[in-house]
PDB file of C-alpha atoms in Angstrom:
ATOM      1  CA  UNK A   1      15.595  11.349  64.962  1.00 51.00           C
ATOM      2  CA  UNK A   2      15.443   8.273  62.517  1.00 52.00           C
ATOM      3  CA  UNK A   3      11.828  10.211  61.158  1.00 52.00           C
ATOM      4  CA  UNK A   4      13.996  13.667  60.713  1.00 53.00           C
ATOM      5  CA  UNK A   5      16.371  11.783  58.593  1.00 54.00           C
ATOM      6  CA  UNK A   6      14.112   9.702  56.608  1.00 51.00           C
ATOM      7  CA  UNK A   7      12.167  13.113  56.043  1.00 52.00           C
ATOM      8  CA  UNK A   8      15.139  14.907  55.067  1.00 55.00           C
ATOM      9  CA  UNK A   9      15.947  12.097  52.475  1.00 56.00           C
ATOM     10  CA  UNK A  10      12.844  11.943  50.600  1.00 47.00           C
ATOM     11  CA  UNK A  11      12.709  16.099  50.565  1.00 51.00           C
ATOM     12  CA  UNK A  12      16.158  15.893  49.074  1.00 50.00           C
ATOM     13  CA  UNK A  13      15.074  13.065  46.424  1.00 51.00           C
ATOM     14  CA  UNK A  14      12.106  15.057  45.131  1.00 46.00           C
ATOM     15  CA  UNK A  15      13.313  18.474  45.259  1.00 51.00           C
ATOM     16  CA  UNK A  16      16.495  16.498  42.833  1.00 51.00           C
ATOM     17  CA  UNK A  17      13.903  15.311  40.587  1.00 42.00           C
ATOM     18  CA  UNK A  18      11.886  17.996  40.392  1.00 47.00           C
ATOM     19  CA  UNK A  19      15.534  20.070  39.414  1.00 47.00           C
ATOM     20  CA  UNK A  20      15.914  17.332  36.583  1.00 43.00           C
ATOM     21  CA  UNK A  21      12.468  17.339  35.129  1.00 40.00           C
ATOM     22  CA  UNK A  22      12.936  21.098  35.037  1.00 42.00           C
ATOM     23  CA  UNK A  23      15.736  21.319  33.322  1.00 41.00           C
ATOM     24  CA  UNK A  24      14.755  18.507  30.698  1.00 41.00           C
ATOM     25  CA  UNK A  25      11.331  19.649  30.268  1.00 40.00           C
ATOM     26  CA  UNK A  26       8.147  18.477  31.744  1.00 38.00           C
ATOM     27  CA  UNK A  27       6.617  17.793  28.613  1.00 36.00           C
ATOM     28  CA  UNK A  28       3.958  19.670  29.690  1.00 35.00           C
ATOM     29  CA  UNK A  29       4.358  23.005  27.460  1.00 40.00           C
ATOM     30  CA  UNK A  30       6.201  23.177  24.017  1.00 41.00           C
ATOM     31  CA  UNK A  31       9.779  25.416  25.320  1.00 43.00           C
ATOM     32  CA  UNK A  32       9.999  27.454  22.333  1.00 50.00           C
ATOM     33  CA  UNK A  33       7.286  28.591  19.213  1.00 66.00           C
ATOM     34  CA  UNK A  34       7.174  25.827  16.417  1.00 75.00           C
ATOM     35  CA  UNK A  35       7.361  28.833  13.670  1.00 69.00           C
ATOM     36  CA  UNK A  36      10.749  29.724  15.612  1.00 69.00           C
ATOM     37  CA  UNK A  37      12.327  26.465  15.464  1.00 74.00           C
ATOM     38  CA  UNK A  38      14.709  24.906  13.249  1.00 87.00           C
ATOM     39  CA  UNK A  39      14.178  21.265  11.361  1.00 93.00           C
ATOM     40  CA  UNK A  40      16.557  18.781  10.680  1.00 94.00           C
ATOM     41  CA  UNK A  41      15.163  16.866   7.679  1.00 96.00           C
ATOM     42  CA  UNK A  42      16.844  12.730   6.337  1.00 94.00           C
ATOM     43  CA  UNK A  43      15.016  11.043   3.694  1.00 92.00           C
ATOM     44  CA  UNK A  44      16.125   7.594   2.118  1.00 87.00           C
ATOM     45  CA  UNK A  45      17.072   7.252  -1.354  1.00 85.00           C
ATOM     46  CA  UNK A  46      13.276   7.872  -3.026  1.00 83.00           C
ATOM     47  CA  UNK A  47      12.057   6.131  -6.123  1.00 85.00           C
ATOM     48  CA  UNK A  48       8.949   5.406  -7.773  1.00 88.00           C
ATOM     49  CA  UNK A  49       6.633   2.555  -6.169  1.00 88.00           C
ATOM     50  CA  UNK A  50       9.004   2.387  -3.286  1.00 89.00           C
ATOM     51  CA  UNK A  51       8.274   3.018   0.257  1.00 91.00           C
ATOM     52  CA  UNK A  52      10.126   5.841   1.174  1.00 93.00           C
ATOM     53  CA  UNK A  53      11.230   6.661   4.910  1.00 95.00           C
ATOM     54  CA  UNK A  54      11.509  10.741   6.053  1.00 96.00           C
ATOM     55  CA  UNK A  55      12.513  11.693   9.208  1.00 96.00           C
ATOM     56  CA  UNK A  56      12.657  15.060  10.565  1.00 95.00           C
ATOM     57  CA  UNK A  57      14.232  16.709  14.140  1.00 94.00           C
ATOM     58  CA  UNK A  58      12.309  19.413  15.472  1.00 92.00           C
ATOM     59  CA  UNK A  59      15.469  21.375  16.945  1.00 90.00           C
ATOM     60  CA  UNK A  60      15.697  24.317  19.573  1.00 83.00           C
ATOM     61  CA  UNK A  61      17.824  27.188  19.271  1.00 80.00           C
ATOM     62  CA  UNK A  62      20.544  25.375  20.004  1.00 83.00           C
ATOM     63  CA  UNK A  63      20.178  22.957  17.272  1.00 83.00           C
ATOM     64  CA  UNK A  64      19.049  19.853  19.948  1.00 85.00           C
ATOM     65  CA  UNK A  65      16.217  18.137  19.506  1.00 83.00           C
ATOM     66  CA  UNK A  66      13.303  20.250  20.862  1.00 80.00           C
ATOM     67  CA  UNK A  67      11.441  19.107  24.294  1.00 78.00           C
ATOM     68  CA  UNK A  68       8.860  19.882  26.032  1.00 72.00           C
ATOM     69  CA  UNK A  69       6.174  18.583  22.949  1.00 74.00           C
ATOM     70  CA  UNK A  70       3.463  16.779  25.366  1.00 67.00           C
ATOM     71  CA  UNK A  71       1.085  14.390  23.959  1.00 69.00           C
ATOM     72  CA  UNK A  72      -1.740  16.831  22.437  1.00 71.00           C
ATOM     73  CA  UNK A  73       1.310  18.884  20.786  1.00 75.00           C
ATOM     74  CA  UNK A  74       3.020  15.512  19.270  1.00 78.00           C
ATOM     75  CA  UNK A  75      -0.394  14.651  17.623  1.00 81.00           C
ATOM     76  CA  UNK A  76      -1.290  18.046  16.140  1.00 87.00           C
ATOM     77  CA  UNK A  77       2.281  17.738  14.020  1.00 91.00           C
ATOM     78  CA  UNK A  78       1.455  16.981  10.559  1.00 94.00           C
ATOM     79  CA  UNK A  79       3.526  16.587   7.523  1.00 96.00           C
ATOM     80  CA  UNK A  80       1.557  17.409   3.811  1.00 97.00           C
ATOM     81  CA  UNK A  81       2.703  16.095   0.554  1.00 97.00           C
ATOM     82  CA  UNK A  82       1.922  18.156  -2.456  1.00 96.00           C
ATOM     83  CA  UNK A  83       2.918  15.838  -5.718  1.00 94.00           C
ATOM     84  CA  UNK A  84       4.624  17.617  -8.658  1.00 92.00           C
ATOM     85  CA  UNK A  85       0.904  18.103 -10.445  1.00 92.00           C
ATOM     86  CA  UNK A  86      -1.265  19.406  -7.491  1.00 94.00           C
ATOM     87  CA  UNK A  87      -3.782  17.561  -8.244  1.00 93.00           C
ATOM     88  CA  UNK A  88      -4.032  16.478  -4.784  1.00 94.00           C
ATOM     89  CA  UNK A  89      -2.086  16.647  -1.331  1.00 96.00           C
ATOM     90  CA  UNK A  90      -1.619  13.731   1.155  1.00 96.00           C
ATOM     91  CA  UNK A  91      -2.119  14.842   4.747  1.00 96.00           C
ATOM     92  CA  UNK A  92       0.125  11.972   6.966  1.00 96.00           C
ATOM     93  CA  UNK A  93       0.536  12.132  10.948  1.00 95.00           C
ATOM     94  CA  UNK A  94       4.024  11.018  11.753  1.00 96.00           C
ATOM     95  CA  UNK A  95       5.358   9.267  14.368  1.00 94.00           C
ATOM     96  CA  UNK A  96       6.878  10.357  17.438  1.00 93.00           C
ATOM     97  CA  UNK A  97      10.180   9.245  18.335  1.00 91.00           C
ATOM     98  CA  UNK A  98      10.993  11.343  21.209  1.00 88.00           C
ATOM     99  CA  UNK A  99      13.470  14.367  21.616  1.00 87.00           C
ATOM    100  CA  UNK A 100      11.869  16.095  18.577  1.00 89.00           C
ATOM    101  CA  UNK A 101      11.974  13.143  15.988  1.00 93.00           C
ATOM    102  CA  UNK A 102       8.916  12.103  13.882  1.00 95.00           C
ATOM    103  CA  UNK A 103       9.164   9.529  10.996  1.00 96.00           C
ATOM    104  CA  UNK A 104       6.534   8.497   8.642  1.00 96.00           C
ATOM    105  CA  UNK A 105       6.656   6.483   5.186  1.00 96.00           C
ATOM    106  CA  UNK A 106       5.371   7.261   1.621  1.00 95.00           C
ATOM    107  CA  UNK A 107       5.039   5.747  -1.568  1.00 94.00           C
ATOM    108  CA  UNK A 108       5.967   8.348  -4.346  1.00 93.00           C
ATOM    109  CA  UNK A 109       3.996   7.653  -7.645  1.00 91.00           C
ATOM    110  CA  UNK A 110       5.090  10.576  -9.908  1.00 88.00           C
ATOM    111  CA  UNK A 111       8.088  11.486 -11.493  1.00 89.00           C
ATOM    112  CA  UNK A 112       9.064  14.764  -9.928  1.00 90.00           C
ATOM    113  CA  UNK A 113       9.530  17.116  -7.727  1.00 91.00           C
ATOM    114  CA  UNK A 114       7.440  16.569  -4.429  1.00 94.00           C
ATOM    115  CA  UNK A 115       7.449  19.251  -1.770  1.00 96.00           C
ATOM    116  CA  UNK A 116       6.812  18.675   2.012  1.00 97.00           C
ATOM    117  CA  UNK A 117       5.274  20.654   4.500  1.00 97.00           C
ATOM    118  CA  UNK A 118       5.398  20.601   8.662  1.00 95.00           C
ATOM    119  CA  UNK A 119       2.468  22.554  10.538  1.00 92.00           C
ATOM    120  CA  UNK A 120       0.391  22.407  13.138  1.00 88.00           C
ATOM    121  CA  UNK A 121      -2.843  21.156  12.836  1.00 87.00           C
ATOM    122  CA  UNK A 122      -5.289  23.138  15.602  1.00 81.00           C
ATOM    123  CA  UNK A 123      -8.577  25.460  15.250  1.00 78.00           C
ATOM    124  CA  UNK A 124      -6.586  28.043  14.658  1.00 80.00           C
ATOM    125  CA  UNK A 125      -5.268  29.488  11.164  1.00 81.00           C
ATOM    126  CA  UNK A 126      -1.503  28.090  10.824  1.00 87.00           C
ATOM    127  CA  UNK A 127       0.828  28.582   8.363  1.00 89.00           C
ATOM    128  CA  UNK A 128       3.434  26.202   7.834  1.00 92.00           C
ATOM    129  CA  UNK A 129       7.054  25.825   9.849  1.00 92.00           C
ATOM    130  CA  UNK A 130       9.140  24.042   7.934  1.00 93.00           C
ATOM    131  CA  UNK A 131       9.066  22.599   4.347  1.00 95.00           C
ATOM    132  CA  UNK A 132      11.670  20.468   2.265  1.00 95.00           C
ATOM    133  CA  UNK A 133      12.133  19.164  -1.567  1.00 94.00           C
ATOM    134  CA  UNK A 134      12.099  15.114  -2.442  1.00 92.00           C
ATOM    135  CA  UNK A 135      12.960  14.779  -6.091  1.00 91.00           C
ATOM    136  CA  UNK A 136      11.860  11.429  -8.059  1.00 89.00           C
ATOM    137  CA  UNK A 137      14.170  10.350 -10.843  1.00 82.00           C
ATOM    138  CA  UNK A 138      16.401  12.066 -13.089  1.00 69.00           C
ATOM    139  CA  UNK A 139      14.221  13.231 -15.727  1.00 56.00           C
ATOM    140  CA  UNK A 140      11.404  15.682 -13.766  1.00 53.00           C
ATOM    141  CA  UNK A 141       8.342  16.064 -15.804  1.00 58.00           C
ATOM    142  CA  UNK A 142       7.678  19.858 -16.558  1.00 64.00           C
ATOM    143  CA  UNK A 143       5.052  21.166 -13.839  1.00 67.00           C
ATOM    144  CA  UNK A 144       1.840  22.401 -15.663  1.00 67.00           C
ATOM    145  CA  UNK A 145       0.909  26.042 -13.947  1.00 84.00           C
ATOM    146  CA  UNK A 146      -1.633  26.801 -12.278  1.00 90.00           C
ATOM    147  CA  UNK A 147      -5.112  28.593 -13.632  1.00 91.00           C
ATOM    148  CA  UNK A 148      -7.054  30.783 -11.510  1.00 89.00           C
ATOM    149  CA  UNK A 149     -11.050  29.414 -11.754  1.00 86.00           C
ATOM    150  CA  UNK A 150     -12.890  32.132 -13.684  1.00 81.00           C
ATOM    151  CA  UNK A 151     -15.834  30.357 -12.329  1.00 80.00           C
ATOM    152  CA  UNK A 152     -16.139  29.850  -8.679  1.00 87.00           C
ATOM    153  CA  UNK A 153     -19.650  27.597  -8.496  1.00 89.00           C
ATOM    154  CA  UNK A 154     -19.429  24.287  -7.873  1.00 89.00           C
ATOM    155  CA  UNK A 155     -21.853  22.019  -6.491  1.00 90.00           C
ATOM    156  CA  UNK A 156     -20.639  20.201  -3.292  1.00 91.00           C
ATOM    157  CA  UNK A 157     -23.169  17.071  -2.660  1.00 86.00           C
ATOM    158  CA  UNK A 158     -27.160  18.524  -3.551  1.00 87.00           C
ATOM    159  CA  UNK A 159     -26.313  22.049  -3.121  1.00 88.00           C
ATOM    160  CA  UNK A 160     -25.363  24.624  -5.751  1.00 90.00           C
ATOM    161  CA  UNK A 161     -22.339  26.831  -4.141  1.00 92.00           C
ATOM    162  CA  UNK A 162     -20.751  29.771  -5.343  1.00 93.00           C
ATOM    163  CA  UNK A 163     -17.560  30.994  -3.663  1.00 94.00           C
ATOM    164  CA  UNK A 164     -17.239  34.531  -3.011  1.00 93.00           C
ATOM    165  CA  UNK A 165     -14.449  37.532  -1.943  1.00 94.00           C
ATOM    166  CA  UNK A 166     -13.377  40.934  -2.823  1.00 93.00           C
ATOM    167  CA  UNK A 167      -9.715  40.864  -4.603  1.00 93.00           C
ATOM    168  CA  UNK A 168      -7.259  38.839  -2.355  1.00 95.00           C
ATOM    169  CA  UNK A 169      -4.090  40.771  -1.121  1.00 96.00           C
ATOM    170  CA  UNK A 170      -0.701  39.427   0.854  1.00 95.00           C
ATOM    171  CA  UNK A 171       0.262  39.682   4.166  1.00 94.00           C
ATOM    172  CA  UNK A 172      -3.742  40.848   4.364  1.00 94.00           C
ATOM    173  CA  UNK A 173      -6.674  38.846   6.695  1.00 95.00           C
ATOM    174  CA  UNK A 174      -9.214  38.037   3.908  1.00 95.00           C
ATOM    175  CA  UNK A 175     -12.180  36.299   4.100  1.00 95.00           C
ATOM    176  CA  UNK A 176     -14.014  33.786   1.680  1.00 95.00           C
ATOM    177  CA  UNK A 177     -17.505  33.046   1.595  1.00 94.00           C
ATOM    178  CA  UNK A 178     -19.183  30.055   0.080  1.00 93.00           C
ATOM    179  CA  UNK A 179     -22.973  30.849  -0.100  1.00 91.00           C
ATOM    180  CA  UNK A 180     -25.164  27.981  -0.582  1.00 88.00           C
ATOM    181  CA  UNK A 181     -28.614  28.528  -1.891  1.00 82.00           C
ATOM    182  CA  UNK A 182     -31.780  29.735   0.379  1.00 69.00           C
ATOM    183  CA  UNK A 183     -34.197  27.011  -0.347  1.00 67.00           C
ATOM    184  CA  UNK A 184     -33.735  23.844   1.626  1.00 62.00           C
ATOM    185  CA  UNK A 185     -34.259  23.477   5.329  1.00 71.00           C
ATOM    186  CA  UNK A 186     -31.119  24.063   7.890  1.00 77.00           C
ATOM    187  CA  UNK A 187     -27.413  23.877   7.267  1.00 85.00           C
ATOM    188  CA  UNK A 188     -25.190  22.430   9.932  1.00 87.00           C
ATOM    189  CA  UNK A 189     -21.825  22.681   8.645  1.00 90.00           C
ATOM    190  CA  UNK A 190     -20.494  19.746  11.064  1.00 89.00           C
ATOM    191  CA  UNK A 191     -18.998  16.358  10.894  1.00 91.00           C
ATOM    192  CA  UNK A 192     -21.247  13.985  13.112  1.00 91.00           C
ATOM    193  CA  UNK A 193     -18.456  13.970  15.332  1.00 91.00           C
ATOM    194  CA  UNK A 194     -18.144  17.548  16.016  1.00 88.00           C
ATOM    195  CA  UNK A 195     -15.435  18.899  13.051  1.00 90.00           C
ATOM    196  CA  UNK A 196     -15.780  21.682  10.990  1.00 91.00           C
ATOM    197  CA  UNK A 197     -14.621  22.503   7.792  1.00 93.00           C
ATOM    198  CA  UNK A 198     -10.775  22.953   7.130  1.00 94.00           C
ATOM    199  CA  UNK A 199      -8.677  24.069   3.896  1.00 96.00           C
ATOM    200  CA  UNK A 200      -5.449  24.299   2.810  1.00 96.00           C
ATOM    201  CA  UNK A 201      -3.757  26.423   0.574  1.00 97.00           C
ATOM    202  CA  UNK A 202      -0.373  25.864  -1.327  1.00 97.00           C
ATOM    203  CA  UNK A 203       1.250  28.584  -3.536  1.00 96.00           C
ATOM    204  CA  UNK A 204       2.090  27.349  -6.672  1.00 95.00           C
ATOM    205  CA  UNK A 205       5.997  27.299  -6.721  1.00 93.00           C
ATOM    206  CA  UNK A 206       4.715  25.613  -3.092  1.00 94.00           C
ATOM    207  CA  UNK A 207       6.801  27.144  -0.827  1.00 94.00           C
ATOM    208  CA  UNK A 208       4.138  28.311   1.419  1.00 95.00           C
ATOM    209  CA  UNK A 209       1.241  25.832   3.638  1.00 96.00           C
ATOM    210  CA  UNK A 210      -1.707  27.786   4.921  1.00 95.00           C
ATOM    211  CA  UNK A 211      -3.931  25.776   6.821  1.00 95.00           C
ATOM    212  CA  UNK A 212      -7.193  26.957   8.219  1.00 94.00           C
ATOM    213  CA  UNK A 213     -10.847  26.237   9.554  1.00 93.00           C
ATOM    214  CA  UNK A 214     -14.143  27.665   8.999  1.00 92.00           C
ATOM    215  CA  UNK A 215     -16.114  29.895  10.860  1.00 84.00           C
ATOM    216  CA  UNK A 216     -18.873  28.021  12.948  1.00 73.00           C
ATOM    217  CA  UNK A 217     -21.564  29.293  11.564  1.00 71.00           C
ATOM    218  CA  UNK A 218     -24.975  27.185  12.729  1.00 69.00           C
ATOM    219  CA  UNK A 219     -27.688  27.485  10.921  1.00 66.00           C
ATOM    220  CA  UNK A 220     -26.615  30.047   8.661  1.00 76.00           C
ATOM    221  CA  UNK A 221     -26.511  29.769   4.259  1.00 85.00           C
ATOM    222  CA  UNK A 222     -23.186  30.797   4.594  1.00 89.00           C
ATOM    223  CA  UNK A 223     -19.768  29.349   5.182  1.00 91.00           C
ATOM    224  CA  UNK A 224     -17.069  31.587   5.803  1.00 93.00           C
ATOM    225  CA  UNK A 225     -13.548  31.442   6.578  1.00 94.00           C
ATOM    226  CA  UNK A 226     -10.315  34.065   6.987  1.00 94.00           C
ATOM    227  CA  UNK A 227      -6.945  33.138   5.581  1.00 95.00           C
ATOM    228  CA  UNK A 228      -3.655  35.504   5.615  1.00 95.00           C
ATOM    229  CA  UNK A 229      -1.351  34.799   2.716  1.00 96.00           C
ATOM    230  CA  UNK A 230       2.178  34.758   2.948  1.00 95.00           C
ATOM    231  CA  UNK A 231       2.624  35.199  -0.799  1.00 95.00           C
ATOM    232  CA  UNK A 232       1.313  36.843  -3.817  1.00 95.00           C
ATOM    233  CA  UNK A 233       0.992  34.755  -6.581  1.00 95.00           C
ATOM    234  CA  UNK A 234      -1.790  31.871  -7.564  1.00 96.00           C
ATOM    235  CA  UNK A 235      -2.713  29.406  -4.565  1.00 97.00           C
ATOM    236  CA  UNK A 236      -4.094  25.765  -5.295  1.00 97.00           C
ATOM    237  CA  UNK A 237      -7.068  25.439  -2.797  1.00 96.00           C
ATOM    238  CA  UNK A 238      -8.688  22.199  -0.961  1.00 97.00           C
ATOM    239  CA  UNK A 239     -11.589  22.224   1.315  1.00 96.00           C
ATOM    240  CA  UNK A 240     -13.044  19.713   3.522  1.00 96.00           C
ATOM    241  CA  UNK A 241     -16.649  20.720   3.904  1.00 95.00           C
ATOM    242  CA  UNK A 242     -19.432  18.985   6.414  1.00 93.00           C
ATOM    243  CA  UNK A 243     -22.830  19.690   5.586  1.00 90.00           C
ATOM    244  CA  UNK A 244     -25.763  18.044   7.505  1.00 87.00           C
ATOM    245  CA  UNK A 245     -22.671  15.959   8.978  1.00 88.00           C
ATOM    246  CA  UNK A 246     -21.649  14.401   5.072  1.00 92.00           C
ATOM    247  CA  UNK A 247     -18.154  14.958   3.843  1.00 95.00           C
ATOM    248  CA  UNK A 248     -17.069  16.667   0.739  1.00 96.00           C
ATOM    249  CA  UNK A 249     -14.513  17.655  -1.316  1.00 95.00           C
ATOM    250  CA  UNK A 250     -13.358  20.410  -3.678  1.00 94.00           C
ATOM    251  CA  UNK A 251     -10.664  22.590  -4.724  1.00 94.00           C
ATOM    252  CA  UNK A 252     -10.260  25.813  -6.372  1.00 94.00           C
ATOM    253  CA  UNK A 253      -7.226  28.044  -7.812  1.00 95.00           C
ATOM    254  CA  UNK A 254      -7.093  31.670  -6.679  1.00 95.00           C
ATOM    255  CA  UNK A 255      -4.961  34.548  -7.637  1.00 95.00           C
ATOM    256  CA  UNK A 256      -3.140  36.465  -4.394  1.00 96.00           C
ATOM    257  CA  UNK A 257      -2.235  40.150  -5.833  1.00 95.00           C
ATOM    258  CA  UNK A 258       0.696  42.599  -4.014  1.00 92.00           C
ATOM    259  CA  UNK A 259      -0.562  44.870  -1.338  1.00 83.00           C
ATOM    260  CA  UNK A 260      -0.828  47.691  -3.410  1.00 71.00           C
TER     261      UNK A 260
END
């Protein structure tokens, strides 16, 4: 009888917490789509040279801080910086705080009007989720506009590359080529770890993230990758390229036309 009751008791106790992790998430799946959540953004007073503090709620649909983000979804959150120039971005990892929160720091250097991106960093193409304005001092510099590259050949480490696509359309899935030369022995357009090539694209009134990876394409002349934009309008562009497992960097500016 005393092994009934003791059974009975421990059934009870795990079929309780097995009712409470259900209904505050296991933390094993994400409860709702990032792109479908709402962000809760506090940043401290900004200035230049100071080390500046932005936190950020990722909220459900009832405005609570979202669960359910397990460990590989918590690290794939990043937050992108594009200064008021776009000369360059700065790609940070926050922290998590639990319940949704993240927190990282930055020092601004510019005068100007900074804009920050959320999205999810994966294999897959994402586009951003949230975004949010930090302005630096009263007097904001003018931005300079963008100009699309009339010529797309660069040379990224020993290799001569040209970078290559029909006319670019919103809301379309393009793809962009970069064709490296035929002489030379094989291409492996790795890390040494494994990584391929990634790029991001921001619009130039930067209201729109794209982030994307290449195409693995071993062995090959040819690096390709497919990017959907959100926007029409000119896009800054920065790529990460691994060839023969060395880093490199470039950008570009391309011009996004309307679907028709």
């Amino acid at each position: 009888m005393r092994n009934i009751t003791l059974g009975m008791t421990v059934l009870f106790l795990v079929l309780l917490v097995a009712a409470y992790v259900h209904k505050q998430g296991s933390g094993t799946e994400r409860t709702v789509s990032l792109m479908k959540s709402g962000v809760k953004w506090e940043v401290e007073t900004a200035a230049i040279g100071k080390k500046t503090k932005v936190s950020f709620i990722i909220q459900d649909d009832k405005g609570k801080g979202l669960r359910g983000l397990n460990d590989e979804k918590q690290n794939e959150i990043r937050a992108v910086i594009v200064p008021p120039d776009m000369k360059e971005y700065i790609e940070i990892q926050p922290s998590f705080l639990g319940k949704g929160a993240f927190m990282f720091t930055h020092i601004f250097k510019q005068k100007g009007e900074y804009a920050v991106f959320l999205y999810e960093k994966n294999k897959n193409m994402r586009q951003s989720f949230a975004n949010t304005r930090i302005t630096i001092g009263q007097d904001s510099e003018k931005q300079q506009s963008l100009v699309p590259d009339s010529l797309l050949t660069t040379e990224i480490g020993p290799y001569k590359t040209s970078l290559v696509f029909d006319a670019l359309r919103v809301g379309k899935m393009e793809t962009l080529t970069f064709q490296f030369p035929d002489k030379g022995g094989r291409l492996r357009f790795r890390s040494e770890s494994g990584e391929l090539p990634s790029f991001l694209f921001v619009n130039e009134s930067k209201r729109s993230l794209v982030h994307t990876v290449a195409q693995d394409q071993e062995g090959k002349k040819e690096l390709s990758l497919a990017v959907t934009f959100p926007e029409e309008g000119l896009y800054k562009m920065w790529g990460t390229f691994y060839v023969n497992g060395r880093e490199y960097h470039r950008d570009f500016v391309v011009q996004v036309g309307s679907k028709n």
